[in-house]
């Protein structure tokens, strides 16, 4: 293996163009003759459109088209998001990756603009195309739409009894032993209900695209995490060959899962350019982003833990509901971590969906794990209190030495080292477990911790590499860079594998003209694309060594000189990487331990996070700096989850109400304390050829429970519904 265990902390190669504004994002592709499209949302949650009067809109200056179900081009039903989307399938791991060219339409049971039915408030029902954005916006306001409204279901808790099983492929129910009988006779029990709110991703870059039809070809500059699936989706929808479609997404200004699917507005733009035969720009306003691009669904979860008097778990029951709807297949599978996190002879877990007349949910950073482990790790803290046991000791007493459900061996697991090193750095030994016992002046101080885990995935990916006679190497793969550091680490993997300077390699990505890559999600990009790049670099090196008479380069020799000697202008290689059967014999997960210290103002109920210490073991770390940023960003988002983020839904209207960044609160710099991140070295020989497990999501997962547990330690109040706001502490 040519790669170091912890790769050099290099600066991001895309940093400069992003910081200087030179990076061109999707909506900045101002093609000649560009026109603008504005979508029109439904204003009821349930019913049918009775009439659309577009007389005034059509007469309005600059208007080119008004498209609705009355006149929309007839499309083929586009392919849905595969059930194992992004390889985040249930108990299986790497092998569950989809074929990279599966479609990814987010609402497979609602053909865009196909009929008059309204399934949720905000559903896009028309698109207005005009010469300018202002003209399109004005004309959209002139549409007169009437409805036949029916009573919709909008309240998750009011309809929880109607929950259905919708997630068997992604998070199959878990039945190990007999959890109910074991719980009934357990010496110590916790049986509590935890709730998590709706949350919206709110990437800085709004969902946006520029679409153009020319002849029989469609070009999309689309802010996307999955360009090949977008291409497949539109090839099927419009009945044209994939080769006639190019999707480009070289820069993505934040996504967090929300850009993993093709959402209705992409169809609106594609239909608009199809109809007006001019390039169309469509970007959604911040308010619209709260209705038709997915969100983290609200959940209600019951966790029941039974333990022996010495703290051994005898039963885990985890069940509950999340919001879904009838047009999307999304399921917030919060029971996924339940199958991984603790050893227990009796486990029963199932998550159900309540179909409401509310917009479609989707993947949001650590979907499933994030809300699921909030519930489990809060319950574990409650169990530690009941047992009068140290929370780390309780977790160590239930340390899973193999995968607790399928009993596969771990490909590697360093959670014990995570507990030890984070606890030591944090100063856990100074914690007084007695609530309200630690103070700093008038502030109550609390310390809490939580475990976290996220599965390691890998999907098939291809890559190409070319070295020219000047010694420059170009490595290509149609993957995505959303700020994770993909371009930088791939350049590192190629340079280190080939044994050439970092600066002599360039990595090309973000275009369906390049070799095929899967979705960038599920923390799988480094492992997936990294393996393909490693493989193609090895193949290129093999060819070069062969050219050199079967010898490695002599000291002082270069590949450029070798190509000159051989009268060659370039040497090329191609690789198709995919998980092999050996990998699926193991259970592969990243693990971590997260610690928080909070202060709580006893009179005002204000919680401040004072510091956080986290330790993670995620296999080989390709770039210490970009990895640190990934963990850091996850932790910041976790603090938002714990204390700030929630989208309120008014069940009377079925509408989200705080649909702007003034009222939807995310952390600002002043909310973020010193964050300490420990990367535990982990040599995993089984997970994949480069030993990478993935770290994009695990950073967020243990933060909310660690903070909730710290708030309990500070105040003696257990907050079981996120976010932890002042009203819940007074
Ligand atoms: Mo993500 S929620 O895996 O983009």
Coordinates of C-alpha atoms and ligand atoms in Angstrom, one line a residue, residues 88 225 256-257 363-365 367 521-522 697, ligand 1:
X88 CA -27.1 3.1 2.3
X225 CA -24.8 15.0 -5.8
X256 CA -26.2 17.6 2.9
X257 CA -28.3 15.0 1.0
X363 CA -31.7 12.1 3.2
X364 CA -30.1 14.7 5.5
X365 CA -26.6 14.3 6.9
X367 CA -30.2 10.1 7.8
X521 CA -23.6 10.6 -0.3
X522 CA -23.7 8.0 2.5
X697 CA -21.6 12.0 8.3
Ligands
LIG1 MO1 -25.9 12.5 2.5 S1 -27.5 12.7 3.7 O1 -25.4 11.0 2.6 O2 -25.8 13.5 1.2

